[in-house]
XYZ file of C-alpha atoms in Angstrom:
460
model
C 32.134 -38.879 -29.857
C 28.623 -40.038 -30.320
C 26.213 -39.370 -27.492
C 23.703 -42.034 -27.650
C 20.026 -41.730 -25.867
C 16.733 -43.831 -25.283
C 13.738 -41.867 -26.488
C 10.214 -42.225 -25.957
C 7.468 -42.470 -28.844
C 5.877 -39.248 -27.889
C 9.152 -37.297 -26.989
C 9.542 -33.418 -27.673
C 13.014 -33.007 -27.388
C 14.122 -30.814 -30.878
C 17.022 -32.819 -32.499
C 19.322 -31.918 -35.821
C 22.158 -33.866 -36.937
C 24.803 -32.152 -39.055
C 24.681 -34.903 -41.776
C 21.140 -35.037 -42.364
C 17.624 -35.172 -40.904
C 16.490 -36.498 -38.144
C 17.281 -40.550 -37.646
C 15.585 -42.831 -35.259
C 16.284 -46.642 -35.373
C 13.651 -49.467 -35.203
C 14.355 -50.015 -31.634
C 13.776 -46.648 -30.600
C 17.738 -45.512 -30.269
C 18.648 -42.801 -32.044
C 22.425 -41.038 -32.507
C 21.923 -37.284 -31.210
C 25.316 -35.553 -32.021
C 23.387 -32.414 -31.231
C 20.105 -31.777 -29.533
C 18.129 -28.925 -28.270
C 16.631 -28.611 -24.887
C 15.377 -26.298 -22.574
C 16.700 -23.495 -24.870
C 19.985 -24.789 -24.608
C 21.721 -26.559 -27.182
C 24.330 -29.302 -26.146
C 26.846 -31.143 -28.730
C 28.153 -34.101 -27.440
C 30.927 -34.320 -30.150
C 32.282 -30.745 -28.734
C 31.276 -31.579 -25.549
C 30.255 -27.935 -25.294
C 26.814 -26.028 -24.399
C 25.382 -23.067 -26.162
C 22.373 -21.111 -27.351
C 21.063 -22.650 -30.848
C 21.052 -20.405 -33.823
C 17.752 -19.379 -33.778
C 17.780 -18.015 -29.630
C 21.278 -16.236 -30.856
C 19.562 -14.274 -33.897
C 16.793 -13.705 -31.100
C 18.548 -12.122 -28.976
C 20.713 -10.229 -31.091
C 17.831 -8.506 -32.300
C 16.524 -7.645 -28.763
C 19.645 -6.231 -27.813
C 19.900 -4.267 -31.091
C 16.752 -2.887 -30.413
C 18.150 -1.615 -26.675
C 21.353 -0.109 -27.643
C 19.861 3.835 -27.968
C 16.730 3.729 -25.702
C 17.313 6.115 -23.131
C 13.889 5.641 -21.038
C 11.999 2.288 -20.947
C 8.738 0.856 -19.124
C 9.478 -1.501 -16.041
C 7.542 -4.811 -18.013
C 10.154 -4.630 -20.909
C 13.334 -4.129 -19.185
C 12.320 -7.318 -16.711
C 11.790 -9.109 -20.265
C 15.227 -8.267 -21.103
C 16.904 -9.505 -17.859
C 15.065 -12.295 -18.254
C 16.567 -13.557 -21.809
C 19.847 -12.376 -20.652
C 19.995 -13.849 -17.513
C 18.747 -17.360 -19.163
C 22.003 -16.928 -21.816
C 24.337 -16.407 -18.681
C 23.908 -20.055 -18.394
C 26.146 -20.096 -21.636
C 27.749 -17.055 -22.277
C 30.371 -17.236 -19.093
C 30.893 -13.452 -18.220
C 27.677 -12.332 -19.078
C 26.562 -12.430 -15.229
C 28.922 -9.229 -15.177
C 27.469 -7.322 -17.348
C 23.679 -8.057 -16.293
C 24.561 -5.709 -12.376
C 23.786 -3.018 -13.558
C 20.559 -3.844 -15.245
C 19.111 -4.970 -12.229
C 20.286 -2.476 -10.052
C 17.993 -0.677 -12.020
C 14.487 -2.548 -11.363
C 15.717 -2.262 -7.759
C 12.633 -0.601 -5.650
C 10.389 -1.031 -9.343
C 6.904 -2.421 -7.460
C 5.239 -1.558 -10.351
C 5.654 -3.039 -14.275
C 4.338 0.296 -15.726
C 6.663 2.246 -14.366
C 9.043 4.827 -16.641
C 12.945 4.260 -15.782
C 15.731 6.267 -17.001
C 17.796 3.753 -18.371
C 21.680 5.388 -17.472
C 24.982 5.441 -19.628
C 26.060 2.154 -17.546
C 23.184 0.135 -18.479
C 24.163 1.577 -22.935
C 27.635 0.175 -22.313
C 26.996 -3.258 -20.718
C 23.829 -3.564 -23.558
C 27.097 -2.949 -26.043
C 28.899 -5.308 -24.553
C 26.086 -7.843 -25.166
C 25.920 -6.800 -28.696
C 29.738 -6.998 -29.388
C 30.593 -9.897 -27.394
C 27.893 -12.428 -27.266
C 28.261 -14.625 -30.659
C 32.075 -15.124 -29.384
C 31.083 -16.274 -26.055
C 28.257 -18.234 -26.830
C 29.385 -21.684 -25.490
C 30.777 -23.464 -22.631
C 32.394 -26.483 -21.797
C 30.523 -29.806 -20.520
C 33.778 -30.656 -18.978
C 34.652 -27.616 -16.620
C 38.746 -27.755 -15.995
C 39.343 -28.199 -12.250
C 42.596 -27.985 -10.389
C 44.708 -30.238 -12.743
C 46.093 -27.604 -14.683
C 48.335 -25.530 -13.140
C 48.235 -21.334 -13.778
C 50.325 -19.771 -15.873
C 50.591 -16.690 -13.069
C 48.851 -16.643 -9.460
C 48.614 -12.876 -8.468
C 47.714 -11.569 -5.255
C 46.483 -8.511 -4.824
C 44.709 -5.900 -2.636
C 43.239 -2.069 -2.369
C 42.364 0.212 0.578
C 40.055 2.216 -0.291
C 42.044 5.104 1.857
C 45.438 4.176 0.521
C 45.631 2.126 -2.366
C 45.714 -1.139 -4.444
C 48.742 -3.414 -4.603
C 49.192 -6.809 -6.336
C 51.907 -9.277 -6.438
C 53.317 -12.437 -8.079
C 56.202 -14.761 -8.906
C 58.735 -12.460 -10.215
C 57.418 -9.183 -9.439
C 54.844 -6.342 -7.238
C 52.742 -3.806 -7.932
C 51.602 -1.168 -5.339
C 49.758 2.562 -6.532
C 48.234 5.120 -4.107
C 44.427 6.727 -4.860
C 44.629 9.794 -6.897
C 41.820 11.915 -4.614
C 41.109 15.041 -5.752
C 41.967 18.571 -4.941
C 39.267 19.557 -3.182
C 39.892 15.735 -0.920
C 43.753 16.482 -1.048
C 43.286 20.005 0.601
C 40.816 18.245 3.478
C 43.137 15.374 4.508
C 46.312 17.028 4.146
C 49.029 14.569 2.369
C 49.364 13.141 5.670
C 52.333 10.780 6.402
C 52.875 7.239 5.653
C 53.595 3.789 7.483
C 51.247 5.258 10.413
C 52.211 3.957 13.944
C 50.261 4.214 16.912
C 52.449 7.366 18.434
C 51.230 9.078 15.387
C 47.654 8.512 15.683
C 47.099 11.893 17.825
C 48.975 13.881 15.659
C 46.851 12.797 12.758
C 43.708 12.754 14.167
C 44.485 16.347 15.659
C 45.319 17.324 11.667
C 41.665 15.939 10.950
C 39.631 18.028 13.383
C 41.342 20.522 12.472
C 40.578 20.287 8.707
C 36.552 19.846 9.851
C 36.337 16.035 10.322
C 33.285 14.967 12.631
C 34.791 13.884 15.567
C 32.084 11.037 15.394
C 33.925 9.684 12.416
C 35.223 6.802 13.909
C 35.006 4.069 11.298
C 36.992 6.937 8.987
C 40.209 6.678 11.565
C 39.705 2.800 11.618
C 39.287 2.779 7.801
C 42.497 4.897 7.032
C 44.965 3.311 9.635
C 43.667 -0.251 11.112
C 45.340 -2.303 8.740
C 48.704 -0.261 8.878
C 49.800 -2.424 11.643
C 48.783 -5.175 12.745
C 50.201 -4.245 16.307
C 47.270 -1.407 16.743
C 44.020 -4.631 16.945
C 41.063 -2.879 18.690
C 42.864 0.553 18.518
C 42.453 1.603 22.304
C 45.299 4.047 21.842
C 42.723 5.630 19.344
C 39.601 4.954 21.597
C 41.066 7.239 23.840
C 42.637 10.036 21.637
C 39.392 10.400 19.871
C 37.622 10.769 23.458
C 40.125 13.601 24.091
C 39.146 15.046 20.912
C 35.217 14.683 21.778
C 35.741 16.661 24.963
C 37.474 19.346 23.318
C 34.865 19.471 20.605
C 32.541 19.852 23.055
C 30.370 23.195 22.136
C 32.274 23.629 18.862
C 29.181 21.765 16.609
C 26.975 24.031 14.741
C 23.414 23.816 16.120
C 20.991 23.155 13.589
C 17.201 25.046 14.467
C 14.340 23.206 13.695
C 12.044 24.284 10.634
C 8.340 24.778 12.732
C 4.782 25.205 10.546
C 4.921 28.588 11.410
C 8.494 28.971 10.007
C 7.261 27.217 7.046
C 3.879 29.284 6.519
C 6.410 32.571 6.151
C 8.397 30.798 3.480
C 5.203 29.814 1.356
C 4.638 33.485 1.517
C 7.838 34.198 -0.048
C 7.909 31.575 -2.909
C 4.634 33.022 -3.801
C 6.065 36.093 -4.648
C 8.356 34.267 -6.784
C 8.127 35.319 -10.602
C 8.686 32.169 -11.459
C 5.851 30.005 -10.238
C 6.908 26.558 -11.301
C 10.406 26.525 -9.292
C 8.850 28.347 -6.614
C 6.339 25.808 -6.438
C 9.006 22.666 -6.840
C 10.794 24.781 -3.221
C 7.488 24.730 -1.974
C 6.633 20.457 -2.851
C 10.443 19.639 -1.698
C 9.929 21.600 1.922
C 6.376 20.320 2.413
C 7.628 17.127 1.620
C 10.239 16.712 3.644
C 8.590 18.100 7.000
C 5.083 15.865 6.973
C 7.218 12.917 5.841
C 10.338 13.353 8.615
C 12.686 12.642 5.692
C 16.270 14.052 5.362
C 16.611 16.218 2.780
C 19.107 14.226 0.710
C 16.651 11.307 0.132
C 14.363 13.410 -1.868
C 17.369 15.528 -4.223
C 20.180 14.759 -5.922
C 23.778 15.266 -5.015
C 24.824 16.605 -8.087
C 23.351 17.650 -11.701
C 24.799 14.545 -13.497
C 24.670 12.056 -10.738
C 20.599 10.514 -11.079
C 20.513 7.323 -10.907
C 17.000 5.986 -11.029
C 17.517 2.711 -8.363
C 19.177 4.865 -5.850
C 17.185 8.908 -5.773
C 13.007 9.877 -6.166
C 11.988 9.246 -9.044
C 8.405 10.462 -10.689
C 7.006 7.132 -10.271
C 7.992 6.429 -6.752
C 5.170 9.291 -6.146
C 1.761 8.265 -5.498
C -1.537 9.356 -4.421
C -4.338 7.144 -3.357
C -6.994 9.110 -5.774
C -7.286 11.216 -8.216
C -10.417 12.770 -7.595
C -10.363 13.144 -3.993
C -6.798 12.538 -2.754
C -6.696 12.120 1.270
C -2.789 10.912 1.374
C 0.351 10.373 -1.053
C 2.977 7.622 -0.476
C 6.689 8.512 -1.328
C 8.958 5.766 -2.158
C 12.553 6.061 -0.571
C 14.868 3.466 -2.198
C 18.300 4.767 -0.399
C 18.811 6.504 2.596
C 21.296 7.071 5.386
C 20.753 3.970 7.592
C 19.287 1.406 4.288
C 22.612 0.647 2.843
C 21.259 -2.548 1.044
C 18.501 -0.295 -0.250
C 15.749 -2.313 0.785
C 13.868 0.791 0.778
C 10.122 1.957 2.393
C 7.345 3.714 2.055
C 6.729 7.207 3.414
C 2.855 8.232 3.772
C 1.555 11.559 4.293
C -1.458 12.649 4.577
C -3.824 15.554 3.939
C -4.409 18.394 6.207
C -6.881 21.028 4.478
C -5.169 23.683 5.366
C -2.669 26.053 3.298
C -0.006 23.561 4.743
C -1.633 20.639 2.515
C 1.197 18.306 2.115
C -0.847 16.298 -0.837
C -2.304 19.464 -1.978
C 1.487 20.736 -2.791
C 2.987 18.207 -3.929
C 0.139 17.028 -6.753
C 0.237 20.888 -7.753
C 3.827 21.120 -8.552
C 3.100 17.144 -10.417
C 0.608 18.835 -12.751
C 3.064 21.770 -13.535
C 6.245 18.971 -13.921
C 4.183 16.420 -15.724
C 5.086 12.763 -15.993
C 8.964 12.899 -17.621
C 10.981 9.797 -16.399
C 13.658 11.715 -14.488
C 14.025 13.510 -11.022
C 11.122 13.831 -8.853
C 12.245 17.691 -8.509
C 13.462 19.431 -10.985
C 13.501 23.451 -12.512
C 11.376 24.365 -15.564
C 14.286 24.107 -17.880
C 15.343 20.693 -17.228
C 17.997 20.760 -14.524
C 17.848 18.783 -11.475
C 17.013 19.924 -7.817
C 20.433 19.515 -5.845
C 20.806 19.298 -2.604
C 23.203 21.930 -2.057
C 20.489 24.191 -4.504
C 17.570 23.198 -2.258
C 19.315 24.327 0.801
C 20.707 27.494 -0.535
C 16.682 28.661 -1.480
C 15.672 27.693 2.149
C 18.369 29.907 3.236
C 17.249 32.741 0.740
C 13.373 32.458 1.906
C 14.437 32.329 5.651
C 16.811 35.936 5.104
C 13.505 36.941 3.372
C 11.305 36.889 6.421
C 13.795 38.134 8.633
C 15.146 34.992 10.157
C 18.637 34.452 10.939
C 19.634 31.315 7.787
C 22.784 30.410 9.710
C 22.049 27.529 12.012
C 19.364 26.093 9.218
C 20.307 23.237 7.037
C 18.301 20.799 5.130
C 17.915 18.841 8.350
C 16.248 21.389 9.867
C 12.947 20.343 8.165
C 13.267 16.613 9.923
C 14.361 18.149 13.034
C 11.137 20.209 13.057
C 8.851 17.846 12.307
C 9.982 15.865 15.418
C 10.022 19.200 17.692
C 6.217 19.524 16.405
C 5.448 16.297 16.553
C 6.221 15.603 20.761
C 4.455 19.503 21.384
C 1.735 18.165 19.867
C 1.426 15.078 22.287
C 2.361 12.224 19.855
C 3.651 9.237 21.193
C 7.339 8.689 21.711
C 7.011 5.379 19.845
C 5.229 6.885 16.530
C 7.501 9.400 15.973
C 10.508 6.914 16.215
C 8.274 4.983 13.307
C 7.835 8.112 11.382
C 11.171 9.344 11.515
C 12.646 5.628 10.646
C 14.920 5.618 13.873
C 15.939 2.245 15.330
C 17.000 4.094 18.561
C 16.667 7.240 20.633
C 18.676 9.252 19.037
C 15.784 11.341 17.236
C 15.186 12.856 21.284
C 18.302 14.876 20.439
C 16.500 16.526 17.488
C 13.360 17.204 20.096
C 14.148 20.731 21.253
C 11.714 22.109 23.727
C 10.794 25.675 24.278
C 12.614 27.631 27.610
C 9.331 28.710 28.309
C 7.806 24.964 28.428
C 10.673 24.308 30.756
C 10.265 26.970 32.732
C 7.150 25.798 33.014
C 8.006 22.588 35.078
C 8.382 24.336 38.318
C 5.035 25.858 39.438
C 3.792 22.247 37.943
C 5.798 20.442 40.601
C 4.544 22.123 43.160
C 0.736 22.566 42.306
């Protein structure tokens, strides 16, 4: 089969033919078995679309240069993703191995930002290196429903229960293999639950220490097991009852106020390892003055750092190097931002001993500009959420404060409490803490003396 098309005299389409050089007839018609258009080679004999050889060679060389990289500038990564995204038009499974590359660019606003490349990224690059040539090319005539499938498989999965599949001559199912800690927390639990068993199972979960407010967890565990449950009103009544039983059993979390921060600063100033002390102090100031959750600025564990999710060096900036008055913190992901739209937190200077701008910039000078998690120990280890809470509790104990009712969230609670005491408007407090409802009022803890003074004001 030979494709025939009319070419104008000034056409710049690249034409090649397996049998010899390009040809053009006197009347302007030319037979074009193979032609390249917009970077894609069109073969009218084999009815395929593919990357031309010169572009294939270029992409292969580019991929080879990325195989062992650990850090890259955002501009270079965007260039790589752009070339591979264009190749995905004729490399059918390529899009699946581009997703994690795109995730690294999520929330990156500067082309000069250094990005730490994950192991998952390098695995995807390896796929492109191995299979690009073999998967290069797609059919111009996609197969429709005219060809019957050899095997039809129906499958479904539940994050809590397991997965199963069914086909013509068989079935398959398996359960989720929970970690030992999760099994100890959840218990084995019976299978094939019905409505009458919900009360018992919910009671077991309460005994295991799972919060009474985790309603979605109960729905995901059993909502799909019995079609008769529907909207699960029985479960709602069970939870309502346990909420009453659990009332007063929640562990109170006290606020960390500026006066407590000052005491923590003094005790950290006496630590021999000054770089680590500067890191703890900078993290505390950033949480308090930024109304931040501690989990938004540190990593969950030493092996879980992901530059597309966690706070990195390039996410913290200042308005001026010579005379800084403000820093900005780009929070990529948070509890109330599941789609990772990101938000930029502005923290101003106070020109006092409790100055978050001076504290954070001082830590950045000691830390250096490595493209890693923002908060790191002097030996290169990441500051985890658990370690930060431990160090905060230790500092509180050293200054004579009972740390049992303090946690990483105490900074956020203290910021809301202090802001209310200073007379800030509710709308501003709500905006600073990124609260979408009046839930922030739960964090504002009014001193007893202020409450007692209300009676005198009512009669004055």
